XYZ file of C-alpha atoms in Angstrom:
334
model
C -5.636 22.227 9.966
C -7.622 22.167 6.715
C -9.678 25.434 5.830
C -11.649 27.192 3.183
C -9.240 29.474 1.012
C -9.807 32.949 0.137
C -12.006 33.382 -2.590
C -9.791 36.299 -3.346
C -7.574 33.455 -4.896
C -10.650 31.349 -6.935
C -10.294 28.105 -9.234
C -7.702 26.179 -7.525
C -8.074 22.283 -6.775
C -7.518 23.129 -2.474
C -10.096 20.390 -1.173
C -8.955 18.543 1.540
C -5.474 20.657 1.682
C -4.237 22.800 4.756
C -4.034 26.457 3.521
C -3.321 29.363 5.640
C -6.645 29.452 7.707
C -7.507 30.504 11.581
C -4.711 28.552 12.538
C -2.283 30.276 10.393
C -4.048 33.766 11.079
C -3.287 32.585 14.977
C -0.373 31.881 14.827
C 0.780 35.216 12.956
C -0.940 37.462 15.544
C 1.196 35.729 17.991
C 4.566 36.425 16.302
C 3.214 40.335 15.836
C 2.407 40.842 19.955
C 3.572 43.771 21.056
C 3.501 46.130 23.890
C 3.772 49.300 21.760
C 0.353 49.943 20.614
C 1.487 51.637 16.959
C 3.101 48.274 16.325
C 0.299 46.124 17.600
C -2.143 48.384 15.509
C 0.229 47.401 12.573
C -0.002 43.938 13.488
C -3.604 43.518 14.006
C -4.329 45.467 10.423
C -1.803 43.160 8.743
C -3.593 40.165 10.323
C -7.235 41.105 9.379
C -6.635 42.735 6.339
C -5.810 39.019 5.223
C -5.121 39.170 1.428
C -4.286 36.192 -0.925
C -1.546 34.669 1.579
C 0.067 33.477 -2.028
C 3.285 33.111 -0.407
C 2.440 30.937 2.999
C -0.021 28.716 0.457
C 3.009 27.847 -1.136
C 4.644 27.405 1.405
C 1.965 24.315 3.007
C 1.466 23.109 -0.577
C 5.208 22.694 -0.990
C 5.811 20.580 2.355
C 2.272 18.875 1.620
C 4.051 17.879 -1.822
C 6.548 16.014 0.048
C 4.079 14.592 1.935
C 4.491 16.151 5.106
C 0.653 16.579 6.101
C -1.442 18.411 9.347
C -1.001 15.163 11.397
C 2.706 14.793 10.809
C 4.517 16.237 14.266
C 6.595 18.331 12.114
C 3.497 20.763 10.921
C 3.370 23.141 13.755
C 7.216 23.845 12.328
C 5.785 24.546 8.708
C 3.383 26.385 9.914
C 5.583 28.666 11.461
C 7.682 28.546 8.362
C 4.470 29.896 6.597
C 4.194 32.725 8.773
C 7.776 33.401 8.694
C 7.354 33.799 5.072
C 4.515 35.916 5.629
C 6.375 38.329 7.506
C 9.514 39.082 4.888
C 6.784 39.857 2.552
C 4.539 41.868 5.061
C 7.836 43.710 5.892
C 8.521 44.491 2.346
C 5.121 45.743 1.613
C 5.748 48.055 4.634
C 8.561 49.733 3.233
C 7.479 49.923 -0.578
C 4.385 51.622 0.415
C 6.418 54.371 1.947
C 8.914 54.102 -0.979
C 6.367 54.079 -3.539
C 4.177 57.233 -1.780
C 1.103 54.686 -1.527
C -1.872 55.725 -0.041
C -3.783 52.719 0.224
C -2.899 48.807 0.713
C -5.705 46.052 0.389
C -8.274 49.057 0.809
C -6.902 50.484 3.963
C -4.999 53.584 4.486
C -1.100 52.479 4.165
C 1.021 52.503 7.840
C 3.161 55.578 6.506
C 0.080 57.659 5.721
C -1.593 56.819 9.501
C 1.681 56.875 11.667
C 4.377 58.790 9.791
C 7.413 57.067 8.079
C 9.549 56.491 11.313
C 6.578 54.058 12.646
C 6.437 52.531 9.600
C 10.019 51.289 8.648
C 10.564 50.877 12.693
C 6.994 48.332 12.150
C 8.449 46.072 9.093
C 11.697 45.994 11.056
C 10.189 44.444 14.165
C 8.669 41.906 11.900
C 12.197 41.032 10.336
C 13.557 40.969 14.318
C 10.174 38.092 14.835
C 11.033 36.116 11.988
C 14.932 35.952 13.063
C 13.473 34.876 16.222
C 10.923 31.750 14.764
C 14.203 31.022 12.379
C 16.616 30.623 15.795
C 14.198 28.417 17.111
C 13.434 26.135 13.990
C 15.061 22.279 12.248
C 17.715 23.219 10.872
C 18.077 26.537 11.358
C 21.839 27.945 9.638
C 20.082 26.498 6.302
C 16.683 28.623 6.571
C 18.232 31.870 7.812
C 20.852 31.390 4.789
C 18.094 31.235 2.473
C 15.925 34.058 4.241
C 18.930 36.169 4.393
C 19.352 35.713 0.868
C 16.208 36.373 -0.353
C 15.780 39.789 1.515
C 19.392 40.978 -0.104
C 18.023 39.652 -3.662
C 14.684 41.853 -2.325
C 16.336 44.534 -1.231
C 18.694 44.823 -4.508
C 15.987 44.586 -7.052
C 13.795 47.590 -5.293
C 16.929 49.724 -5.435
C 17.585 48.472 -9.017
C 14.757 49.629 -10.118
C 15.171 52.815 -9.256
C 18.573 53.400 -10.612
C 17.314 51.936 -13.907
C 14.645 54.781 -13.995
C 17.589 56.997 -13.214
C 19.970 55.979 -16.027
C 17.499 55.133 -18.599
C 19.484 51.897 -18.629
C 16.514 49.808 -20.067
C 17.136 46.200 -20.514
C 15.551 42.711 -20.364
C 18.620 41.757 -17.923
C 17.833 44.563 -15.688
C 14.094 43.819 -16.028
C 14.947 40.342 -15.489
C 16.788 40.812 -12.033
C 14.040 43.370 -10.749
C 11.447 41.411 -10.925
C 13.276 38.603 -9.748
C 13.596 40.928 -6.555
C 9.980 42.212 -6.758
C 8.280 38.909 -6.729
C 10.476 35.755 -8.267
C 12.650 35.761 -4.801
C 10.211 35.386 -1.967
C 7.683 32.948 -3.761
C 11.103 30.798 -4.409
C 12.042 30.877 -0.786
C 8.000 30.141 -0.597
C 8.323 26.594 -2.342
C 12.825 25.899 -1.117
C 11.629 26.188 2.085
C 9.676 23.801 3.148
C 11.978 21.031 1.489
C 14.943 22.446 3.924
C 13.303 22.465 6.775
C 11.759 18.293 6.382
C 15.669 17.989 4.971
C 14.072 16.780 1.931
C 16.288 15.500 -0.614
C 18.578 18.118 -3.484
C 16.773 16.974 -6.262
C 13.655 17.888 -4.501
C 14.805 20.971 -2.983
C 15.766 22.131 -6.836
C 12.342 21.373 -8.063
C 10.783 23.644 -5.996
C 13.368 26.527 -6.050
C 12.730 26.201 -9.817
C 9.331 26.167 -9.389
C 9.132 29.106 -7.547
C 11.410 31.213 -9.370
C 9.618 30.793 -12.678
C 5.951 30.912 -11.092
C 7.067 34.322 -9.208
C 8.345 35.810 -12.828
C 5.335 34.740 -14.851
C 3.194 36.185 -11.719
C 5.461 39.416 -11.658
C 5.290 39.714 -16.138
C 1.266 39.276 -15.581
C 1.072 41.526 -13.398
C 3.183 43.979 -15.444
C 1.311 43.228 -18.705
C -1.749 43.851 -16.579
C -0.749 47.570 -15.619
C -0.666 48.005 -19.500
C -2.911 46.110 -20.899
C -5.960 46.042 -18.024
C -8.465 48.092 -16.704
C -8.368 50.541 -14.152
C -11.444 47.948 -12.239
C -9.163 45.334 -12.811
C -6.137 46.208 -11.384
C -7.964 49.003 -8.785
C -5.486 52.164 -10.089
C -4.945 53.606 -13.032
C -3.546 51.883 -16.280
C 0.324 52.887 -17.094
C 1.607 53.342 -13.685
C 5.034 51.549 -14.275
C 4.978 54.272 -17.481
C 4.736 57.530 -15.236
C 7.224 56.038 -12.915
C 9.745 55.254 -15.862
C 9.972 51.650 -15.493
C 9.999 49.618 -18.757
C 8.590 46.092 -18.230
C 8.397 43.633 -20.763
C 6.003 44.693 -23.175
C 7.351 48.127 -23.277
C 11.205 46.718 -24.050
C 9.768 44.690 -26.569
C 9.051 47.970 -28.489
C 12.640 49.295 -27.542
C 15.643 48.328 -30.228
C 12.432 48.614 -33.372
C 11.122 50.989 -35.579
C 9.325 52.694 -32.398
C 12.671 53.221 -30.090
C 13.008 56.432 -29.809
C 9.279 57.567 -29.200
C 8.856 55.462 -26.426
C 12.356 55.710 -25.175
C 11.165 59.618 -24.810
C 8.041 58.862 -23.428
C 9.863 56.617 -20.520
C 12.404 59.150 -20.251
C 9.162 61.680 -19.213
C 7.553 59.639 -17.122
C 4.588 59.693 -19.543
C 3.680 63.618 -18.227
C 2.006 64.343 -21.553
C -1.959 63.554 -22.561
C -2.137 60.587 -24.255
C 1.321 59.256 -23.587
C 0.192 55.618 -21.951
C -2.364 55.632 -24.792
C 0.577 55.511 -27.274
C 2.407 53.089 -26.483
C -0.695 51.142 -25.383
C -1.407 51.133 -28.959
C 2.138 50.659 -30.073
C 2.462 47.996 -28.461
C -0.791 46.166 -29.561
C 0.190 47.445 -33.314
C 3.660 45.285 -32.967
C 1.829 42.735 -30.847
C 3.784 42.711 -27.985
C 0.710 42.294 -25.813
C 0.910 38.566 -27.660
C 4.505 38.220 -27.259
C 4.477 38.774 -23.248
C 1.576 36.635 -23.253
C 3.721 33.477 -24.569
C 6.939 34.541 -22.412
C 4.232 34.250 -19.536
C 2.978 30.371 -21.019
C 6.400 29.582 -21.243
C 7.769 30.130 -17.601
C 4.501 28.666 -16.161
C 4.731 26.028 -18.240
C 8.578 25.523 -16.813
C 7.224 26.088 -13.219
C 5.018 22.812 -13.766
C 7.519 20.667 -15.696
C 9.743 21.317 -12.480
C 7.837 19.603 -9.867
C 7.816 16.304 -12.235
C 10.213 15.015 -9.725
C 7.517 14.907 -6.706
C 5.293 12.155 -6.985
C 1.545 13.123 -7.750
C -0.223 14.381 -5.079
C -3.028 16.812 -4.476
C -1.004 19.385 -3.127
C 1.251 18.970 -6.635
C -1.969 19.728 -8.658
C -2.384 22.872 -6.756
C 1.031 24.065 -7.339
C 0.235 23.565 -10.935
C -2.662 24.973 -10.960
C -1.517 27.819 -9.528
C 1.342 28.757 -12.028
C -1.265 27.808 -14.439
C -4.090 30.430 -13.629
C -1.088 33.200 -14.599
C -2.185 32.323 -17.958
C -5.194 33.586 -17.729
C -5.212 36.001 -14.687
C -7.627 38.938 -14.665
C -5.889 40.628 -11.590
């Protein structure tokens, strides 16, 4: 069940681990059969397009932790947990491209754009239907769809959150907080909880790896908001400032909020950054009060709590890649 990682995800200790490979891929194309040939297309792109798979890696690393491994009779079950995961955040992607008027996902034309907006949300809502299906079907069962069920509202809440924040103006580090725990912190800690419910794995255990995921997903989410600032347009493939024209203050830009600098960038948020050299201001505001640095060290500090949490699982290799992972945020390019 081993197999060679995407190199889209480089640097990471995965020798001799399972990772989502042709069995995983498999498996997913079976769970996205369909009859209806708009949903199959959907399917089929979703399955080739590949990506990082982030969230099922997790997801194997995390049972591999507890040392649950590909010749264990209970792997074909996290396997399908993997894929289950997969498919809340395939379904989410689905509907934030159409919310977010994307016209491109991993390179391809977006499933709005090709089939219209009905196909689309009908497409990440058959997915939702699978995964209730594999859940039914699955060890302990009222405990995963709990936590799935969960997730999706904490999903769901922090997209629309987001929004209304934009809306009000009602900029905050608690609102930030909560919608990027939606955006990203709440499916990578179903990711890592997961597995440990379904081998009924003990609390402390189960705890280690929620907390795990919850503060690897933020420090992912704040990089890649610091990124959208900070980076280059190669680097993140679309323009620099995009959370700027869409009026969403992330962390470096609230760090400037509440100083000397308030009300000039609380305008320029307010505007959605429509005038020339808008992003380029409080680009170099926020170098000037070093809040660059600043998100930098709130990003070493929850990785740095994402590894101290799995001290309770004995070493492992699969442990050293879950590090290694909520290390690399440190550093991340992309």
């Amino acid at each position: 069940m081993t197999g060679v990682f995407s190199p889209s995800v480089p640097d990471l200790p995965l020798t001799g681990l399972a990772v989502p490979d042709a069995a995983f891929e498999a498996q997913l194309r079976e769970v996205l059969r369909s009859d209806v040939e708009f949903i199959a297309i959907i399917g089929e792109d979703l399955a080739a397009a590949g990506g990082k798979r982030v969230r099922p890696l997790v997801t194997l690393l995390a049972a591999q932790s507890l040392g649950t491994l590909p010749d264990d009779p209970h792997w074909n079950d996290v396997l399908r947990l993997s894929v289950c995961v997969e498919l809340l955040h395939s379904a989410s992607l689905l509907h934030d491209d159409l919310i977010d008027d994307s016209d491109k996902r991993r390179g391809q034309e977006t499933a709005f754009r090709r089939f219209g907006n009905v196909v689309s949300v009908m497409s990440g809502d058959f997915m939702l239907a699978r995964l209730l299906g594999e859940l039914s079907t699955m060890p302990r069962s009222p405990a995963l769809t709990r936590e799935f069920g969960r997730a999706a509202s904490v999903i769901c809440e922090g997209e629309v959150l987001q929004f209304q924040v934009a809306s009000y103006a009602d900029y905050s580090f608690e609102n930030y907080l909560q919608v990027i725990q939606g955006k990203t912190a709440a499916l990578l800690e179903l990711a890592a909880q997961a597995p440990a419910l379904l081998l009924g794995a003990g609390e402390a255990e189960c705890e280690a790896l929620r907390v795990f995921g919850h503060e690897y997903g933020m420090a992912f989410q704040m990089q890649d908001d610091l990124l959208d600032l900070f980076g280059t347009e190669a680097q993140i493939g679309k323009p620099v400032g995009g959370d700027l024209h869409e009026g969403k203050a992330t962390y470096p830009t609230l760090l400037l909020l509440g100083g000397p600098h308030d009300a000039e960038v609380r305008e320029i948020l307010e505007r959605r950054a429509a005038q020339p050299g808008d992003v380029e201001r409080v680009l170099t505001l926020a170098r000037q009060e070093r809040a660059d640095e600043q998100t930098r060290e709130e990003i070493r500090r929850r990785a740095a709590a994402a590894i101290r949490a799995l001290d309770v699982l004995p070493p492992s290799p699969a442990r050293r890649a879950l590090e290694a992972l909520a290390q690399r945020e440190i550093q991340r390019p992309h």
